[in-house]
Coordinates of C-alpha atoms in Angstrom, one line a residue:
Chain A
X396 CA 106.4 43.3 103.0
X397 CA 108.5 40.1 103.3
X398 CA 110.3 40.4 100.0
X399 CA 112.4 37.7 100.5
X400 CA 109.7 35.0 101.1
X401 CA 107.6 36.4 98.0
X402 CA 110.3 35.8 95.7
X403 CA 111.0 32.2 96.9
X404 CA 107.6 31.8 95.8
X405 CA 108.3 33.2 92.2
X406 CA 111.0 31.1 91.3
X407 CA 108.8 28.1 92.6
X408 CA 107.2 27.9 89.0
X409 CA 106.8 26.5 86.8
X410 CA 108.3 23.4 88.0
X411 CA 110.5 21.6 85.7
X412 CA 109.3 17.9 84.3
X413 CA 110.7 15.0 87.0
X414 CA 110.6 17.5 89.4
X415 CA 107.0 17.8 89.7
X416 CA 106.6 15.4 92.3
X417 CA 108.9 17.1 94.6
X418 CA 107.4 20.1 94.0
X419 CA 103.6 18.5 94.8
X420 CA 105.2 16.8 98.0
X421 CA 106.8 20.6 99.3
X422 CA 103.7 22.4 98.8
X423 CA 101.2 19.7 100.4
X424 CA 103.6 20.0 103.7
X425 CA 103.0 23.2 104.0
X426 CA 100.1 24.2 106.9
X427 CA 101.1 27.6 107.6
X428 CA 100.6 29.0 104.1
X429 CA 97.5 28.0 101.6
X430 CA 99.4 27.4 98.4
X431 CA 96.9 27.4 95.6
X432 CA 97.1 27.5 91.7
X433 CA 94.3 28.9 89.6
X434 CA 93.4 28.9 85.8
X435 CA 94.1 32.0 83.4
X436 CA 89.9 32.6 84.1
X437 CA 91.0 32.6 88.2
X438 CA 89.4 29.2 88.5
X439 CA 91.1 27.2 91.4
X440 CA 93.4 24.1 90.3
X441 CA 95.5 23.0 93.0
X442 CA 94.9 23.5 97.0
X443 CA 97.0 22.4 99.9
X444 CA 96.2 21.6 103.2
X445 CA 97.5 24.9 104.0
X446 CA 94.3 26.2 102.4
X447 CA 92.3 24.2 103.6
X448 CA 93.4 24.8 107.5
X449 CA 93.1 28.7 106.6
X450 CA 90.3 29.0 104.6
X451 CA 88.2 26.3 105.6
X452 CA 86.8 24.4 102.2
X453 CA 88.2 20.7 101.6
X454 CA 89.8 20.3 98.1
X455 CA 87.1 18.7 96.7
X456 CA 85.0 21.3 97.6
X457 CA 86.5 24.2 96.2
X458 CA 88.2 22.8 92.8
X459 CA 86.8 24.1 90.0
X460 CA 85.2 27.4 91.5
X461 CA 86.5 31.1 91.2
X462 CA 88.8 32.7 93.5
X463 CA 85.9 34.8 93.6
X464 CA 84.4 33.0 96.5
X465 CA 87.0 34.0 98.9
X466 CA 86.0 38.1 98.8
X467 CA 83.1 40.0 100.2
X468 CA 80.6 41.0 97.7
X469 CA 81.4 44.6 97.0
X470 CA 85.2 43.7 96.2
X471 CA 83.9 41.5 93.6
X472 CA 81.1 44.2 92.0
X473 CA 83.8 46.5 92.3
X474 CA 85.9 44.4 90.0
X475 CA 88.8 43.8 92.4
X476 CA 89.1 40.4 91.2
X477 CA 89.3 40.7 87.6
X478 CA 91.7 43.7 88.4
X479 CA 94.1 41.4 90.7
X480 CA 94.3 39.1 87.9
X481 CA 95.0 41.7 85.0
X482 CA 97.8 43.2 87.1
X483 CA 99.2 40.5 87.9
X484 CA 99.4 39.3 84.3
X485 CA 101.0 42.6 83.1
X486 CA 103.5 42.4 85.7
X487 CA 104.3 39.1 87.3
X488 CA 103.2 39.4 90.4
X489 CA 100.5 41.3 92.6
X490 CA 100.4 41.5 96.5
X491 CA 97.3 42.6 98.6
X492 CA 96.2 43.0 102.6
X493 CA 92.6 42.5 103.3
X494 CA 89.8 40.7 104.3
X495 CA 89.1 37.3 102.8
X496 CA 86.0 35.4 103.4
X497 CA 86.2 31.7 104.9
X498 CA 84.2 28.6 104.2
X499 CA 81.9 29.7 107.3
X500 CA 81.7 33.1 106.4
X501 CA 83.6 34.4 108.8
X502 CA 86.8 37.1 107.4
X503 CA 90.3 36.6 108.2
X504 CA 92.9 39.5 107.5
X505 CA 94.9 37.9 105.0
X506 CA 98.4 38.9 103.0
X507 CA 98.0 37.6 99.6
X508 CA 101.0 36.9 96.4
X509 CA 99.2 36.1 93.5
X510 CA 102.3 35.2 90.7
X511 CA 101.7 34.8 87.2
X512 CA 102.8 31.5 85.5
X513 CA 104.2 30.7 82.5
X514 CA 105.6 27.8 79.6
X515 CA 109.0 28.0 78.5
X516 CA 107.3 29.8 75.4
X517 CA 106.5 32.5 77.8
X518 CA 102.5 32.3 77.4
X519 CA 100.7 32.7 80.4
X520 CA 99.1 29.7 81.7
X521 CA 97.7 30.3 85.3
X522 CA 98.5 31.8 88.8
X523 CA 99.9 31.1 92.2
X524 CA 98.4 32.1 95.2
X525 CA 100.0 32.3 98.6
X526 CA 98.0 33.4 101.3
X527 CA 98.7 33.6 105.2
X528 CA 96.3 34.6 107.8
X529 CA 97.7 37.7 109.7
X530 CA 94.3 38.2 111.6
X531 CA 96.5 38.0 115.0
X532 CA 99.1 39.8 114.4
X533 CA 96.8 42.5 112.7
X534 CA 95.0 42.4 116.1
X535 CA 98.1 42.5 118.0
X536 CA 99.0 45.8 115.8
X537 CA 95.4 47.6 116.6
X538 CA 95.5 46.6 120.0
X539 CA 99.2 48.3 120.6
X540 CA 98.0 51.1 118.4
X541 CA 94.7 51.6 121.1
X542 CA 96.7 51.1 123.7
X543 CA 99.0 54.0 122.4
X544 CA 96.3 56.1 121.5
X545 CA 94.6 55.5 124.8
X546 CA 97.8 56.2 126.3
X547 CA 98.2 59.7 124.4
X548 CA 94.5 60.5 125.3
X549 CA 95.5 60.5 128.7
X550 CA 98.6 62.3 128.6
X551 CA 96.3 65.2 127.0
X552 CA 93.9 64.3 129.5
X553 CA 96.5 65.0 132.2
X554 CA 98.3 67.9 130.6
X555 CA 95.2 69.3 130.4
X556 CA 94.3 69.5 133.9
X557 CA 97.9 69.9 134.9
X558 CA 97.1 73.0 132.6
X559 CA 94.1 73.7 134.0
X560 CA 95.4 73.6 138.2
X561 CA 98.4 75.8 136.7
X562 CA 95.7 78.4 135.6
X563 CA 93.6 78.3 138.7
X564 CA 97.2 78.7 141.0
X565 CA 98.1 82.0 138.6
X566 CA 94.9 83.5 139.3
X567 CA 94.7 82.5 142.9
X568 CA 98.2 84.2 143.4
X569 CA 97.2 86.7 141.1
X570 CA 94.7 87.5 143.6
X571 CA 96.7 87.2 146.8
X572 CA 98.8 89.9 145.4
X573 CA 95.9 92.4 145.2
X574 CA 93.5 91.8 147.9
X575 CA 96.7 91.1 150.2
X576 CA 98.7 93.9 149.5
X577 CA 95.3 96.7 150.0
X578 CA 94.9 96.0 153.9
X579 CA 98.1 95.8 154.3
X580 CA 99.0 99.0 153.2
X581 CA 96.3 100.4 154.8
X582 CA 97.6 99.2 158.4
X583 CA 101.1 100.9 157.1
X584 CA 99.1 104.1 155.9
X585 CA 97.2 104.5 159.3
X586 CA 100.1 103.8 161.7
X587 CA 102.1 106.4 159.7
X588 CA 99.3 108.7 160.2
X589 CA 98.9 107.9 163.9
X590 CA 102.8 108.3 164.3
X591 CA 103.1 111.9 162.6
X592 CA 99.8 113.1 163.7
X593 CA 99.0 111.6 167.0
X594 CA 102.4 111.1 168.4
X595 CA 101.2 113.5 171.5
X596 CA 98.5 111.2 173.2
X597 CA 100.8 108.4 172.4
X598 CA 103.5 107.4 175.7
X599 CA 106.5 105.4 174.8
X600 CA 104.8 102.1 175.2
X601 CA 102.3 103.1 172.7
X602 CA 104.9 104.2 170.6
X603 CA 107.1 101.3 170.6
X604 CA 104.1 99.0 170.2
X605 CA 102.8 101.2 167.1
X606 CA 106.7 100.6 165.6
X607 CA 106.2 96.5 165.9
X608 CA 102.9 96.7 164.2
X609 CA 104.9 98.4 161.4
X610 CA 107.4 96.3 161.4
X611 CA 105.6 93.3 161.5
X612 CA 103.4 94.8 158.4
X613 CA 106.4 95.4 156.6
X614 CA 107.7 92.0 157.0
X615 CA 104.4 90.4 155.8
X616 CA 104.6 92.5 152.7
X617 CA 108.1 91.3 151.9
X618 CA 107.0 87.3 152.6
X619 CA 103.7 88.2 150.4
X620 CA 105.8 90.0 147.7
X621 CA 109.0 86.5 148.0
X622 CA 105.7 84.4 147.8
X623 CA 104.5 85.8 144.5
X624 CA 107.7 85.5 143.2
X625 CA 108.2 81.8 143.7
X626 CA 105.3 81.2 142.7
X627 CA 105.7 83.4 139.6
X628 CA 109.3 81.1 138.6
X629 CA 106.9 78.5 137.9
X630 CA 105.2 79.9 135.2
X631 CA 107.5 82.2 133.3
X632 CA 109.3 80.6 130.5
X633 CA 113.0 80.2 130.4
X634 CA 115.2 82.4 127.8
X635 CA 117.9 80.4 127.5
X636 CA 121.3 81.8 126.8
X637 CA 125.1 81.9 126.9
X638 CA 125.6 83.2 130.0
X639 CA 129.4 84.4 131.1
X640 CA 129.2 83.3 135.1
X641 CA 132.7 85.0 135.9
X642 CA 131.3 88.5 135.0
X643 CA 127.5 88.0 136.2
X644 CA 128.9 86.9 139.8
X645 CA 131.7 90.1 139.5
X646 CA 129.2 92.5 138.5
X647 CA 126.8 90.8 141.6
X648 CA 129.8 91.4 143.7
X649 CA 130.3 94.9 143.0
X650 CA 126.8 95.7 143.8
X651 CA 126.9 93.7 147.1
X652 CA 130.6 95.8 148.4
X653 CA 129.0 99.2 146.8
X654 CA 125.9 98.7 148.8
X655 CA 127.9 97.6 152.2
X656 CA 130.6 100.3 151.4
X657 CA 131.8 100.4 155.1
X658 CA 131.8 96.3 155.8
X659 CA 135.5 94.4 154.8
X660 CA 134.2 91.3 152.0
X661 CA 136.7 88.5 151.1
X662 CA 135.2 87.4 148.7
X663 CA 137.0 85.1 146.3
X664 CA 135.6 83.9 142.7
X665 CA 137.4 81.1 140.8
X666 CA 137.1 81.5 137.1
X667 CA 133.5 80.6 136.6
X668 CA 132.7 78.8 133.9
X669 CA 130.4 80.0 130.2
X670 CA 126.9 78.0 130.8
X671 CA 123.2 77.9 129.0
X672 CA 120.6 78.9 131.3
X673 CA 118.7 81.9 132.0
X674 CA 120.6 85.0 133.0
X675 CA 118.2 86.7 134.8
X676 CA 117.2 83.9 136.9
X677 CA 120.6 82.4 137.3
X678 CA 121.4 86.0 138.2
X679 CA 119.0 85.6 140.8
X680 CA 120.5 82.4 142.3
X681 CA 124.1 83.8 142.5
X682 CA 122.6 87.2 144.4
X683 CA 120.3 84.7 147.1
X684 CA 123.7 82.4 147.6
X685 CA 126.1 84.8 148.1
X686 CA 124.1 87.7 150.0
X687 CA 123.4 84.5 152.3
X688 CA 126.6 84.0 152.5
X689 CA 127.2 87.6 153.5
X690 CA 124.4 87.5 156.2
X691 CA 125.0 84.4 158.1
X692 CA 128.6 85.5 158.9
X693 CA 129.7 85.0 162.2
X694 CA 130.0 88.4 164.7
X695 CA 132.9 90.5 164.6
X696 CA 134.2 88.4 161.6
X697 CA 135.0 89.6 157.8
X698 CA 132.7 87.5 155.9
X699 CA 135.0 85.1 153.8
X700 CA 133.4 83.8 150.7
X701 CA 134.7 81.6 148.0
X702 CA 132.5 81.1 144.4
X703 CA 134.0 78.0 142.5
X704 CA 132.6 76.5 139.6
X705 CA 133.4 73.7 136.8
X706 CA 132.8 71.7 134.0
X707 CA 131.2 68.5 134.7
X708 CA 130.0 65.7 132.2
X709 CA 126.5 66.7 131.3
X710 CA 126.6 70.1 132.7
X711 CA 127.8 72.6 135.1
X712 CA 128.4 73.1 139.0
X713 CA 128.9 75.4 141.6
X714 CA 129.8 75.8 145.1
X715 CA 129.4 79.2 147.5
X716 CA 131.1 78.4 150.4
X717 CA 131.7 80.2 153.8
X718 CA 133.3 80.5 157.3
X719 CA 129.8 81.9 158.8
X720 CA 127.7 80.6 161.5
X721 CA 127.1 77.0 159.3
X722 CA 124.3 75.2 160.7
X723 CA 123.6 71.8 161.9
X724 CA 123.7 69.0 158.7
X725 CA 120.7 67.7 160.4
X726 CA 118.4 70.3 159.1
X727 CA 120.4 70.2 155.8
X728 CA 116.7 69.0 153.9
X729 CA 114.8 72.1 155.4
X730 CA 116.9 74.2 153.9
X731 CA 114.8 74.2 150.7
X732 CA 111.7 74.4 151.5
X733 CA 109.5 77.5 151.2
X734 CA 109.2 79.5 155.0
X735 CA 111.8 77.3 155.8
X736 CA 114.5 79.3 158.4
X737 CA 116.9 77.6 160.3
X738 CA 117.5 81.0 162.2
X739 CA 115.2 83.2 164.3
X740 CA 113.7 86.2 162.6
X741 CA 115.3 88.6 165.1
X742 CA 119.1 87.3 164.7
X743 CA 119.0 87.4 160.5
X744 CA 116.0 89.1 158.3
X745 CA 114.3 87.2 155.8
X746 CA 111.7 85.5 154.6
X747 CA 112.7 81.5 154.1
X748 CA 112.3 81.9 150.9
X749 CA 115.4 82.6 148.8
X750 CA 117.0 78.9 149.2
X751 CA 113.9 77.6 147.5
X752 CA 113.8 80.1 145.0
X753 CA 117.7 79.3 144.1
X754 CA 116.1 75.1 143.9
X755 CA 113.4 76.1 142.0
X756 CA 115.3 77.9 139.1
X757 CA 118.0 75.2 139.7
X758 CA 115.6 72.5 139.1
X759 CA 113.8 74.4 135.7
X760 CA 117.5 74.2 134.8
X761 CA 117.6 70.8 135.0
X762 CA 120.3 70.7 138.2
X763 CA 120.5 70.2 142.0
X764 CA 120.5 71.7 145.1
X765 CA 123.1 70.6 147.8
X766 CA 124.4 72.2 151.0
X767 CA 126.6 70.8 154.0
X768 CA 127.4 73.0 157.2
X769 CA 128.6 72.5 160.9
X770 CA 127.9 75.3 163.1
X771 CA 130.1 77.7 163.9
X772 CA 132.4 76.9 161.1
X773 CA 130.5 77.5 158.2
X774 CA 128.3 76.5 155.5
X775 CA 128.8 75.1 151.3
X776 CA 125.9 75.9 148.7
X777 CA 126.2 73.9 145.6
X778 CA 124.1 73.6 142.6
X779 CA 124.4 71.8 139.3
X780 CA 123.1 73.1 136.0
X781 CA 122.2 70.9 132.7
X782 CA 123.6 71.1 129.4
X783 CA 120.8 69.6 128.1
X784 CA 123.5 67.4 126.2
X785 CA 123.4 63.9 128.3
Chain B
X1103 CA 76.5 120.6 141.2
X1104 CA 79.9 122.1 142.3
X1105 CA 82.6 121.4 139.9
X1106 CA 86.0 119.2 140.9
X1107 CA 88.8 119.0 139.3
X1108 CA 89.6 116.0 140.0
X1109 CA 87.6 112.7 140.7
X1110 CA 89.4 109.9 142.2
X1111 CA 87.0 106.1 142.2
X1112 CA 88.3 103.8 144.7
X1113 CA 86.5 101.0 146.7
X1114 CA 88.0 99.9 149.5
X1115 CA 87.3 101.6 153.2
X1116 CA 91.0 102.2 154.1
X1117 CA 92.1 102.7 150.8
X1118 CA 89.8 105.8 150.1
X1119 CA 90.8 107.5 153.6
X1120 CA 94.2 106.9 152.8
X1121 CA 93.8 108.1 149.3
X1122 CA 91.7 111.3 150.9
X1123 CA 94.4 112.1 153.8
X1124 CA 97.3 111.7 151.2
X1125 CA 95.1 114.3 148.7
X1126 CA 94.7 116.7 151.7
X1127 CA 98.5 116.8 152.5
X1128 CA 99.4 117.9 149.0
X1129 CA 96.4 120.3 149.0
X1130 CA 94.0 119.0 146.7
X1131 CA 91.4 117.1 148.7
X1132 CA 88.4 119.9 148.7
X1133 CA 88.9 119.7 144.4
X1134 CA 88.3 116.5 144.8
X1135 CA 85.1 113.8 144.3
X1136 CA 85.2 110.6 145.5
X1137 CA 83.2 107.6 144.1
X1138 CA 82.9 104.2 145.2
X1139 CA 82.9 101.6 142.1
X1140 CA 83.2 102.1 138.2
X1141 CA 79.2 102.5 137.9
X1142 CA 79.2 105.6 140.4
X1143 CA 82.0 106.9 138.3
X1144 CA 80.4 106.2 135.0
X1145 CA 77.0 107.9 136.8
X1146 CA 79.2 111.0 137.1
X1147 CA 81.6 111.0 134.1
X1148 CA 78.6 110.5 131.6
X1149 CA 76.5 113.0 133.1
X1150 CA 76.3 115.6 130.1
X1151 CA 75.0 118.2 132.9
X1152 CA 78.2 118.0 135.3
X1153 CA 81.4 120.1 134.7
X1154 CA 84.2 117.2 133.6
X1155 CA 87.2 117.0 136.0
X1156 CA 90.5 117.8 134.7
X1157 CA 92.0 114.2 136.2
X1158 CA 90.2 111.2 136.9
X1159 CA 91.6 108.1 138.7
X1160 CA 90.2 104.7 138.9
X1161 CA 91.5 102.2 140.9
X1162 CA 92.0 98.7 138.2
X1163 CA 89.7 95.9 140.3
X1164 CA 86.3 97.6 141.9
X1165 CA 83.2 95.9 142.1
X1166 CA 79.8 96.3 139.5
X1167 CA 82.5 97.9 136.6
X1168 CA 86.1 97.5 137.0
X1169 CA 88.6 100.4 136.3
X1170 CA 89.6 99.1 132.6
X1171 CA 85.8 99.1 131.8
X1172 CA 85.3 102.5 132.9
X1173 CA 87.9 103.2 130.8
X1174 CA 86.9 101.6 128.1
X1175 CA 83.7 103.3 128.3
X1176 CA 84.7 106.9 128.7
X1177 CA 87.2 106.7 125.9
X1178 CA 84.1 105.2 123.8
X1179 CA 81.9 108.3 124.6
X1180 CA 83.0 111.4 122.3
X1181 CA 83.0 113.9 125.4
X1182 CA 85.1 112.2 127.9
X1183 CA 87.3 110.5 124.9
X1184 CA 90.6 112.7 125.7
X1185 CA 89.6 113.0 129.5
X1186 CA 93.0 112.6 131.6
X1187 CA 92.7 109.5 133.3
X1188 CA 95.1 107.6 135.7
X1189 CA 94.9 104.1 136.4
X1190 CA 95.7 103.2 140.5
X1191 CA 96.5 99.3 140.9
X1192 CA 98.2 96.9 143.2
X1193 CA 98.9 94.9 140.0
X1194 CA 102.5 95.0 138.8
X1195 CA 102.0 92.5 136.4
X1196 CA 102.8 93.0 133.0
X1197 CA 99.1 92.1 131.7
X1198 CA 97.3 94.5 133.6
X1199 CA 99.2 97.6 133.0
X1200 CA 99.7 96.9 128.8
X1201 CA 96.0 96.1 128.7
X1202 CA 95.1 99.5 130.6
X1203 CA 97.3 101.5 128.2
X1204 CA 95.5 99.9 125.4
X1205 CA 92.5 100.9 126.2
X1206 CA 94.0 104.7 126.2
X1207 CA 94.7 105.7 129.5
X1208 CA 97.5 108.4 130.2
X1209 CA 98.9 106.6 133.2
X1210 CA 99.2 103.9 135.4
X1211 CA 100.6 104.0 139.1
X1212 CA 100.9 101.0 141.3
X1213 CA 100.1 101.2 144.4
X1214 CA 102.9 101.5 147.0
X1215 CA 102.7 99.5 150.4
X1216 CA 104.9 101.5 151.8
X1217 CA 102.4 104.8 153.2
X1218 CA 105.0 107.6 152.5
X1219 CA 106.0 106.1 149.2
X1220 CA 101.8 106.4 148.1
X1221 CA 101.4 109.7 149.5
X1222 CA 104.3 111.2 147.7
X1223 CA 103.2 109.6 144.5
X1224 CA 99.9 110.3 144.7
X1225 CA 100.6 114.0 145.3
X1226 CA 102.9 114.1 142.5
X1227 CA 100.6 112.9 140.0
X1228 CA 97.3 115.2 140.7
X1229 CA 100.1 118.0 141.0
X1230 CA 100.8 117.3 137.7
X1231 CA 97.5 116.9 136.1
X1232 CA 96.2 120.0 137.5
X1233 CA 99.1 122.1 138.2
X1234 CA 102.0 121.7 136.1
X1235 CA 100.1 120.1 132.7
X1236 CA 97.5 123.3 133.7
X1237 CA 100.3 125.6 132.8
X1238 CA 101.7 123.8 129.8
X1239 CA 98.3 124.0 128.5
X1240 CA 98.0 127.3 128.8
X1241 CA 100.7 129.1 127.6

């Protein structure tokens, strides 16, 4: 507590003979501080305007009487007084914060120095007191401290609906996935039945309209089952690792040629760097990217794909690029977005929801999502991932 | 009462002719009973006078008494406490199918959407719990 201003004090007494005068002249300048002296007993003997502008009483009125008069009641039955005093005896000085009474009754928070004096002989033969009035900036303290607790009371307030909404979404979705999936595969259970069972009263329009009821079934299964899977990324919790991207995308590659053993793949990957994230999920972003790539090749063409990734301040990135079909730049911020297809359902399957699974885990990584395409020539992924480290 | 061998509690309309026509292709469909939510099941289970099936299956979420309550209830009760029961679900989550084996039940199939994919499973699992377990049991 302001050391430095506490021991300029202290070396203020006692003042030497000739110098007096001075000294009388410094401390009856002073308005900011009350500068007062008291007796051995606590009994007040000097009092500058300082004093009188903080605490209210006129020299005349308060000479003579105990420091006692400036503390509430209970400080003084407790013996708080008498105990400032004694301390400050034993050793040279005593500082306190609290509430002092003033002339009108009225408290002020005040931040006292009581030093001990003493002759040359060393016998002690009063006090100092220097007092300042730190009601405002005490008030300025509580009322950044409320404001900071207020603010924290509505951070939990919000986190705790945020919390509450996230709950509500998990068991809407949790619900979806049941009470969806039931009819669903009822309408795939019946038509199956129809189709082995009943295929006789059935001509070959019946037959072919039976097959797009199936298929359409099928496909809303797959967009229920993407759906819950989004919607599941938000909730689980990332394991973050090291994870070696060179041999993640090599193995992925492997699986996509063994799986496609009769379709020519070029596809290139250019020493990928070691990252933290999550392997499953990133796993997961590397498979949507490049079996997009794979799919929107153009007709007739070996798909040519090209994985390059690399170091960047604060992170990671990574670009999938192709030679496919592309697609116009114009619908570059669709791309994203959940259901989103830039494509008819008939010329490529899916669900329009893979690109905003791959943002999704990209963003709970802490990176971006970019792409830029012109159709007919091709189309560039890219995604950045955080180090955390920035 | 006749005796089954097997009784199978599911509540939904399709799910239960499904269920019925996928039973009847594997041969099993006159062994079995079919109840329509956990408290018809309990009715039947807990009935000290009724000859207990050798397989029961409850589908997780039915209305009144879910599938893990029933379950939970007929491993409470000393007569039906090593009863063979299956639990049928469209839940894949991780919750569900821990919870269901920790109230003690001996398996838990999810439900396929894919038609053929159910039937086959189904038929696999009461062929096991009556046929081939049957036979281990007693030799």
């Amino acid at each position: 507590v302001e050391s430095g201003r506490c021991d300029r004090v202290t070396t203020l007494v006692p003042p030497a003979r000739g110098s007096e005068e001075l000294f009388r002249l410094l401390v009856a300048g002073v308005v900011d501080y009350a500068i007062i002296t008291l007796d051995v007993t606590g009994h007040v003997t000097s009092w500058n305007p300082g004093a009188e502008r903080i605490k209210g009483w006129t020299a005349q009125e308060i000479m003579g009487r105990s420091f006692e008069t400036f503390y509430q009641q209970e400080e003084i039955d407790a013996g708080k007084c008498a105990m400032e005093l004694r301390e400050c005896a034993r050793t040279g000085s005593f500082e306190d914060e609290g509430w002092r009474l003033r002339a009108d009754g009225t408290r002020f928070w005040a931040n006292v120095v009581i030093t001990a004096m003493r002759d040359p002989q060393g016998h002690l033969i009063g006090f100092s007191k220097l007092t300042r009035d730190m009601t405002e900036r005490r008030a300025n303290e509580e009322s950044v401290r409320a404001l900071n607790a207020d603010l924290e009371r509505r951070v939990q307030d919000r986190t705790a609906l945020l919390t509450a909404m996230n709950e509500e979404l998990e068991s809407f979705t949790y619900s979806v996935s049941h009470d969806l999936r039931a009819p669903l595969r009822a309408i795939d259970g019946f038509l199956s039945i129809v189709r082995s069972e009943h295929a006789d009263g059935l001509d070959e329009e019946g037959t072919s309209l039976l097959a797009e009821v199936s298929d359409n079934a099928r496909r809303m299964g797959r967009l229920i089952d993407d759906l819950l899977e989004f919607s599941r990324l938000q909730h689980t919790e990332l394991a973050f690792n090291s994870v070696r991207t060179q041999l993640l995308v090599e193995r992925l590659v492997a699986r996509v040629r063994s799986e496609q053993p009769d379709r020519e793949l070029d596809i290139t990957i250019q020493g990928l760097p070691d990252v933290r994230g999550d392997e499953i999920l990133l796993a997961q972003v590397f498979d949507n990217l490049v079996r997009n790539a794979v799919k929107y090749s153009r007709a007739g063409q070996v798909p040519a794909i090209v994985l390059r990734g690399r170091e960047v301040v604060g992170g990671w990135e990574f670009e999938v690029s192709d030679h496919g079909v592309g697609f116009d730049q114009a619908y570059s911020g669709k791309l994203f977005g959940v259901f989103q297809r830039l494509h008819r359902a008939d010329e490529y399957e899916g669900t329009g929801v893979g690109l905003a699974i791959v943002k999704r885990i990209v963003t709970r990584h802490g990176g971006r999502v970019w792409a830029t395409g012109t159709v007919g020539e091709g189309a560039r992924f890219g995604f950045s991932l955080s180090s955390g480290e920035l | 009462v006749t005796p089954v061998d097997l009784v199978l509690a599911e509540d939904g309309e399709g799910d239960v002719r499904l269920a019925l026509h996928a039973l009847k292709s594997a041969g099993f469909a006159s062994r079995t009973l079919v109840v329509r939510d956990g408290a018809e099941a309990l009715q039947v289970l807990l009935d000290p006078d009724r000859v207990l099936p050798r397989l029961v299956i409850l589908d997780l979420k039915m209305p009144k008494v879910d599938g893990l309550e029933v379950l939970q209830q007929l491993r409470a009760t000393p007569r039906t406490s090593t009863t063979p029961v299956v639990m049928l679900s469209n839940s894949r989550q991780t919750r569900d199918i821990a919870q269901a084996y920790a109230l003690g039940c001996n398996g838990y199939v999810v439900k396929s959407m894919d038609f053929e994919e159910y039937s086959s499973s189904m038929a696999s699992l009461v062929r096991f719990w009556l046929d081939v377990n049957t036979l281990v049991g007693s030799q």
